Short mmCIF file of C-alpha atoms and ligand atoms in Angstrom, two decimals:
data_model
loop_
_atom_site.label_atom_id
_atom_site.label_comp_id
_atom_site.label_asym_id
_atom_site.label_seq_id
_atom_site.Cartn_x
_atom_site.Cartn_y
_atom_site.Cartn_z
CA MET B 1044 86.11 119.52 110.00
CA ALA B 1045 84.51 117.15 107.53
CA ILE B 1046 83.96 113.68 108.97
CA GLY B 1047 86.05 111.97 106.30
CA SER B 1048 86.81 108.38 105.48
CA VAL B 1049 89.64 105.88 105.53
CA PRO B 1050 91.06 104.25 102.40
CA LEU B 1051 90.63 100.48 101.98
CA SER B 1052 92.65 98.74 99.32
CA GLY B 1053 90.48 97.51 96.43
CA ALA B 1054 87.28 98.91 97.96
CA PRO B 1055 85.53 102.26 98.22
CA ALA B 1056 86.81 104.52 101.03
CA MET B 1057 85.12 103.68 104.34
CA PRO B 1058 83.30 106.66 105.93
CA LEU B 1059 84.48 107.16 109.52
CA LEU B 1060 80.87 107.50 110.66
CA GLY B 1061 78.38 104.73 109.96
CA PHE B 1062 74.96 103.69 111.20
CA GLY B 1063 74.71 100.58 113.40
CA THR B 1064 71.63 98.37 113.11
CA TRP B 1065 71.96 95.68 115.79
CA GLN B 1066 68.62 95.06 117.59
CA LEU B 1067 66.68 96.91 114.92
CA ARG B 1068 64.21 94.49 113.35
CA GLY B 1069 61.33 94.65 110.92
CA ARG B 1070 59.61 97.98 110.43
CA ALA B 1071 61.81 99.67 113.07
CA ALA B 1072 64.93 98.66 111.11
CA TYR B 1073 63.45 99.90 107.84
CA GLU B 1074 62.41 103.23 109.32
CA ALA B 1075 65.67 103.83 111.17
CA VAL B 1076 67.74 103.16 108.06
CA ARG B 1077 65.51 105.46 105.98
CA GLU B 1078 65.98 108.18 108.63
CA ALA B 1079 69.73 107.57 108.70
CA LEU B 1080 70.12 107.89 104.93
CA GLU B 1081 67.92 110.99 104.99
CA ALA B 1082 70.09 112.45 107.77
CA GLY B 1083 73.22 111.93 105.66
CA TYR B 1084 74.85 108.66 106.82
CA ARG B 1085 76.50 106.93 103.88
CA HIS B 1086 77.68 103.83 105.69
CA LEU B 1087 75.47 101.07 107.10
CA ASP B 1088 76.49 98.20 109.38
CA THR B 1089 74.48 94.99 109.49
CA ALA B 1090 75.11 91.25 109.93
CA THR B 1091 73.55 87.91 109.09
CA MET B 1092 72.85 87.57 112.83
CA TYR B 1093 70.89 90.84 113.03
CA GLY B 1094 68.07 89.40 110.91
CA ASN B 1095 67.50 92.77 109.24
CA GLU B 1096 69.42 92.63 105.97
CA ALA B 1097 66.20 92.61 103.92
CA GLU B 1098 64.93 95.74 105.71
CA VAL B 1099 68.31 97.47 105.36
CA GLY B 1100 68.36 96.66 101.63
CA ARG B 1101 64.79 97.79 101.08
CA ALA B 1102 65.39 101.05 102.95
CA LEU B 1103 68.47 101.68 100.82
CA ARG B 1104 66.57 101.09 97.58
CA ASP B 1105 63.54 103.14 98.65
CA SER B 1106 65.75 106.03 99.83
CA GLY B 1107 66.75 106.87 96.28
CA VAL B 1108 70.37 107.25 97.41
CA PRO B 1109 72.50 105.57 94.73
CA ARG B 1110 73.89 102.21 95.87
CA GLU B 1111 77.48 103.26 95.08
CA GLU B 1112 77.23 106.21 97.48
CA VAL B 1113 76.61 103.97 100.49
CA PHE B 1114 79.27 101.80 102.14
CA LEU B 1115 77.64 98.53 103.14
CA THR B 1116 79.07 96.11 105.71
CA THR B 1117 77.70 92.74 106.71
CA LYS B 1118 79.15 89.90 108.78
CA ILE B 1119 79.17 86.11 108.74
CA PRO B 1120 78.69 84.26 112.03
CA ALA B 1121 81.60 82.02 113.01
CA GLU B 1122 79.20 79.06 113.06
CA ARG B 1123 78.78 79.36 109.29
CA ALA B 1124 82.36 78.17 108.71
CA GLY B 1125 82.25 75.90 105.66
CA ARG B 1126 79.12 77.63 104.32
CA GLU B 1127 80.68 80.96 103.42
CA ARG B 1128 79.51 81.20 99.80
CA ALA B 1129 75.90 80.34 100.67
CA THR B 1130 75.92 82.82 103.56
CA LEU B 1131 77.23 85.66 101.42
CA ASP B 1132 74.76 84.80 98.64
CA ALA B 1133 71.93 85.03 101.20
CA SER B 1134 73.23 88.38 102.47
CA ARG B 1135 73.56 89.77 98.93
CA ALA B 1136 70.07 88.57 98.02
CA ALA B 1137 68.52 90.02 101.20
CA LEU B 1138 70.36 93.32 100.77
CA GLY B 1139 69.60 93.35 97.05
CA VAL B 1140 73.19 94.10 96.01
CA ASP B 1141 75.71 92.41 93.72
CA ALA B 1142 78.53 92.92 96.21
CA VAL B 1143 78.92 94.16 99.76
CA ASP B 1144 81.67 96.70 100.45
CA LEU B 1145 82.96 94.94 103.54
CA TRP B 1146 82.35 91.41 104.78
CA LEU B 1147 83.56 90.50 108.26
CA ILE B 1148 83.96 87.28 110.25
CA HIS B 1149 81.66 88.29 113.12
CA TRP B 1150 83.78 86.73 115.86
CA PRO B 1151 86.68 84.25 115.93
CA PRO B 1152 85.57 80.70 115.08
CA ARG B 1153 86.70 77.89 117.32
CA ARG B 1154 90.28 76.73 117.15
CA GLY B 1155 91.57 75.65 113.77
CA ARG B 1156 88.68 77.11 111.82
CA SER B 1157 89.78 80.73 111.55
CA VAL B 1158 92.33 80.32 108.73
CA PRO B 1159 90.09 78.18 106.46
CA MET B 1160 87.25 80.64 107.00
CA TRP B 1161 89.56 83.55 106.19
CA ARG B 1162 90.64 81.81 102.97
CA ALA B 1163 86.98 81.43 102.00
CA LEU B 1164 86.37 85.15 102.57
CA LEU B 1165 89.42 85.98 100.44
CA ALA B 1166 88.04 83.79 97.64
CA GLU B 1167 84.72 85.66 97.73
CA ARG B 1168 86.58 88.96 97.64
CA ASP B 1169 88.64 87.78 94.67
CA ALA B 1170 85.41 86.75 92.93
CA GLY B 1171 84.09 90.30 93.42
CA ARG B 1172 81.21 89.50 95.76
CA ALA B 1173 82.77 91.43 98.67
CA ARG B 1174 84.95 94.43 97.88
CA ALA B 1175 86.94 94.12 101.09
CA VAL B 1176 87.08 91.50 103.83
CA GLY B 1177 88.00 91.68 107.47
CA VAL B 1178 87.25 90.45 110.97
CA SER B 1179 85.48 91.45 114.15
CA ASN B 1180 86.26 90.78 117.80
CA TYR B 1181 89.73 89.47 116.89
CA SER B 1182 92.83 89.99 119.03
CA ILE B 1183 96.10 91.06 117.41
CA ASP B 1184 97.40 87.49 117.88
CA GLU B 1185 94.37 86.10 116.08
CA ILE B 1186 94.94 88.58 113.23
CA ASP B 1187 98.60 87.59 113.05
CA GLU B 1188 97.59 83.95 112.63
CA LEU B 1189 95.60 84.91 109.50
CA ILE B 1190 98.42 87.03 108.08
CA ALA B 1191 101.04 84.33 108.72
CA ALA B 1192 98.94 81.67 106.99
CA THR B 1193 97.77 83.66 103.96
CA ASP B 1194 99.94 86.78 103.66
CA GLU B 1195 96.65 88.68 103.48
CA THR B 1196 95.78 91.26 106.13
CA PRO B 1197 92.18 91.84 107.23
CA ALA B 1198 91.16 95.30 105.97
CA VAL B 1199 89.27 96.04 109.20
CA ASN B 1200 88.84 94.70 112.74
CA GLN B 1201 85.51 95.76 114.26
CA ILE B 1202 85.90 95.79 118.04
CA ARG B 1203 84.12 97.10 121.12
CA TRP B 1204 85.48 100.60 121.62
CA GLY B 1205 84.89 103.84 123.43
CA PRO B 1206 86.73 106.25 125.75
CA ARG B 1207 86.79 103.77 128.64
CA LEU B 1208 88.35 101.13 126.39
CA TYR B 1209 90.86 103.50 124.80
CA ASP B 1210 94.28 101.86 124.54
CA PRO B 1211 96.88 103.46 122.26
CA LYS B 1212 98.80 100.16 122.12
CA VAL B 1213 95.79 98.41 120.59
CA VAL B 1214 95.45 101.19 118.00
CA ALA B 1215 99.18 101.08 117.21
CA GLY B 1216 99.13 97.27 116.87
CA HIS B 1217 96.40 97.50 114.23
CA ARG B 1218 98.03 100.43 112.40
CA GLU B 1219 101.42 98.70 112.22
CA ARG B 1220 99.70 95.87 110.37
CA GLY B 1221 97.55 98.12 108.19
CA VAL B 1222 94.26 97.08 109.81
CA VAL B 1223 91.60 99.78 110.16
CA VAL B 1224 90.09 99.91 113.67
CA GLU B 1225 86.30 100.12 113.64
CA GLY B 1226 84.69 100.69 117.03
CA TYR B 1227 81.30 99.39 118.06
CA SER B 1228 79.00 100.18 121.00
CA PRO B 1229 80.36 103.74 121.46
CA PHE B 1230 77.52 104.70 123.82
CA LYS B 1231 76.95 101.41 125.63
CA THR B 1232 80.60 101.48 126.69
CA THR B 1233 80.41 105.11 127.86
CA ASN B 1234 78.92 106.96 130.81
CA LEU B 1235 77.31 109.80 128.87
CA HIS B 1236 76.83 111.67 132.18
CA ASP B 1237 80.55 111.83 132.85
CA PRO B 1238 81.46 115.41 133.89
CA VAL B 1239 84.46 115.45 131.52
CA LEU B 1240 82.18 114.77 128.56
CA ALA B 1241 79.60 117.25 129.87
CA ARG B 1242 82.21 120.02 130.13
CA ILE B 1243 83.50 119.46 126.60
CA ALA B 1244 79.99 119.11 125.19
CA SER B 1245 78.88 122.41 126.69
CA ALA B 1246 82.01 124.17 125.37
CA HIS B 1247 80.92 123.21 121.84
CA GLY B 1248 77.16 123.50 122.32
CA VAL B 1249 76.60 119.79 121.60
CA ASP B 1250 75.58 116.73 123.64
CA PRO B 1251 78.07 114.27 125.20
CA ALA B 1252 77.15 111.60 122.61
CA ARG B 1253 78.55 113.79 119.86
CA VAL B 1254 81.75 114.39 121.81
CA VAL B 1255 82.24 110.61 121.94
CA LEU B 1256 81.64 110.25 118.20
CA ARG B 1257 83.88 113.21 117.33
CA TRP B 1258 86.62 111.74 119.56
CA HIS B 1259 86.54 108.49 117.54
CA VAL B 1260 86.68 110.31 114.22
CA GLN B 1261 89.59 112.54 115.27
CA HIS B 1262 91.48 109.37 116.24
CA GLU B 1263 90.59 108.04 112.76
CA ILE B 1264 88.64 105.20 114.33
CA VAL B 1265 85.50 104.26 112.42
CA VAL B 1266 82.39 104.52 114.60
CA ILE B 1267 78.90 103.09 114.00
CA PRO B 1268 76.37 104.44 116.53
CA LYS B 1269 72.91 102.88 116.58
CA SER B 1270 69.70 104.70 117.41
CA SER B 1271 66.04 104.06 116.83
CA THR B 1272 65.13 107.62 117.87
CA PRO B 1273 64.68 109.92 114.85
CA GLU B 1274 66.08 112.96 116.65
CA ARG B 1275 69.20 111.08 117.83
CA ILE B 1276 69.73 109.54 114.40
CA VAL B 1277 70.03 113.10 113.11
CA THR B 1278 72.10 114.63 115.93
CA ASN B 1279 74.55 111.70 116.00
CA CYS B 1280 75.29 112.51 112.35
CA ARG B 1281 75.97 116.20 113.03
CA ILE B 1282 79.57 115.97 114.14
CA ASP B 1283 81.17 117.98 111.35
CA GLY B 1284 80.54 121.45 112.80
CA PHE B 1285 83.06 121.37 115.67
CA GLN B 1286 86.52 120.08 116.48
CA LEU B 1287 87.93 118.86 119.79
CA THR B 1288 91.14 120.59 120.90
CA GLY B 1289 94.26 118.60 121.79
CA GLU B 1290 93.48 119.11 125.47
CA GLU B 1291 89.93 117.86 125.01
CA MET B 1292 91.10 114.79 123.09
CA GLN B 1293 93.50 113.96 125.93
CA ALA B 1294 90.80 114.52 128.53
CA VAL B 1295 88.56 111.97 126.75
CA ASP B 1296 91.52 109.58 126.33
CA SER B 1297 92.04 109.78 130.09
CA LEU B 1298 88.60 108.23 130.72
CA ALA B 1299 90.28 104.92 129.78
CA GLY B 1300 89.88 102.27 132.43
CA ARG B 1301 87.26 104.24 134.42
CA HIS B 1302 84.18 102.40 135.61
N1 NAP C 928 80.78 93.21 115.72
C1 NAP C 928 80.11 93.02 116.83
O1 NAP C 928 80.23 92.01 117.53
C2 NAP C 928 79.15 94.10 117.28
C3 NAP C 928 78.62 94.06 118.59
C4 NAP C 928 77.77 95.10 118.98
C5 NAP C 928 77.45 96.10 118.09
N2 NAP C 928 77.94 96.10 116.80
C6 NAP C 928 77.57 97.16 115.82
O2 NAP C 928 77.80 98.44 116.42
C7 NAP C 928 76.59 99.18 116.42
C8 NAP C 928 76.54 100.14 117.62
O3 NAP C 928 76.64 99.43 118.81
P1 NAP C 928 75.39 99.15 119.79
O4 NAP C 928 74.13 99.12 119.01
O5 NAP C 928 75.77 97.97 120.59
O6 NAP C 928 75.41 100.35 120.79
P2 NAP C 928 75.57 101.95 120.80
O7 NAP C 928 75.48 102.50 119.42
O8 NAP C 928 76.76 102.22 121.62
O9 NAP C 928 74.33 102.38 121.68
C9 NAP C 928 73.01 102.27 121.27
C10 NAP C 928 72.18 102.78 122.44
O10 NAP C 928 72.50 104.16 122.66
C11 NAP C 928 71.30 104.92 122.60
N3 NAP C 928 71.63 106.21 121.97
C12 NAP C 928 71.80 106.47 120.66
N4 NAP C 928 72.09 107.76 120.44
C13 NAP C 928 72.12 108.35 121.66
C14 NAP C 928 72.34 109.68 122.09
N5 NAP C 928 72.61 110.66 121.21
N6 NAP C 928 72.28 109.94 123.42
C15 NAP C 928 72.01 108.95 124.31
N7 NAP C 928 71.78 107.66 123.96
C16 NAP C 928 71.82 107.36 122.64
C17 NAP C 928 70.34 104.10 121.77
O11 NAP C 928 69.02 104.39 122.16
P3 NAP C 928 67.80 104.58 121.10
O12 NAP C 928 67.95 103.51 120.06
O13 NAP C 928 66.62 104.40 121.97
O14 NAP C 928 67.94 105.96 120.53
C18 NAP C 928 70.71 102.67 122.17
O15 NAP C 928 70.11 102.33 123.41
C19 NAP C 928 75.52 98.09 116.42
O16 NAP C 928 74.24 98.59 116.10
C20 NAP C 928 76.09 97.13 115.45
O17 NAP C 928 75.89 97.59 114.12
C21 NAP C 928 78.80 95.12 116.40
#
């Protein structure tokens, strides 16, 4: 029932559960990341755009958790096309690390710019400043454009995901290409009061949020919940003590498309 991780070629394994940090700034970001590391998360998700890399890095150093035990993702905004090296150098300096574990193009740049940007990310990976590189908010067609041009597949695509957005064809499309699916906004995309989630949660003595997280993990989809509430930071991390049955997994799958 361990939470587990997914292998990434040339990089440390990526824990299936990570801690999201969007909208956490300043002291709140620092404190939340300290709480998360204390609670047991070993995977942190940030981005140039979040404006909190310095706080994330400081929290990691102050936590005493060895750097190599924590999987660190950051992202470059599409608008920084042409300034990739400088952007990664700024991220590494703010985070206080020699290399990030995963560096993503935050969203597809405008037409014609995606392939050159991808080549620049690959060059940084080859230089050892990012252990793996990938994309976010890309469609399968946009991923195929990168593969066709470079013969290099993004390690990860970070996309909006949750039970309502569940689509086995999207998962299969990524898996056929060897791209790990990482879901974001697991709670914002979910009605946590849904009776299906409530029933399953009560059967396991947990809250609906944990059912949603456990559902991701059992589908081997990486999930990065955010919370600024100390109690939720802890409970969201406690998803290793129960397992959803096949029927329960299907019941959550069937929330797809519901509004
Ligand atoms: N690549 C992209 O374009 C992209 C876009 C969006 C997000 N992301 C990443 O994905 C992460 C997660 O997504 P997100 O921040 O949009 O949303 P989320 O994790 O789905 O939801 C966060 C919200 O859920 C609440 N929450 C947390 N735990 C809860 C619980 N146990 N029960 C009920 N409510 C709970 C939080 O409240 P409190 O904070 O008050 O506890 C917060 O309001 C981000 O932080 C970011 O790292 C990436």
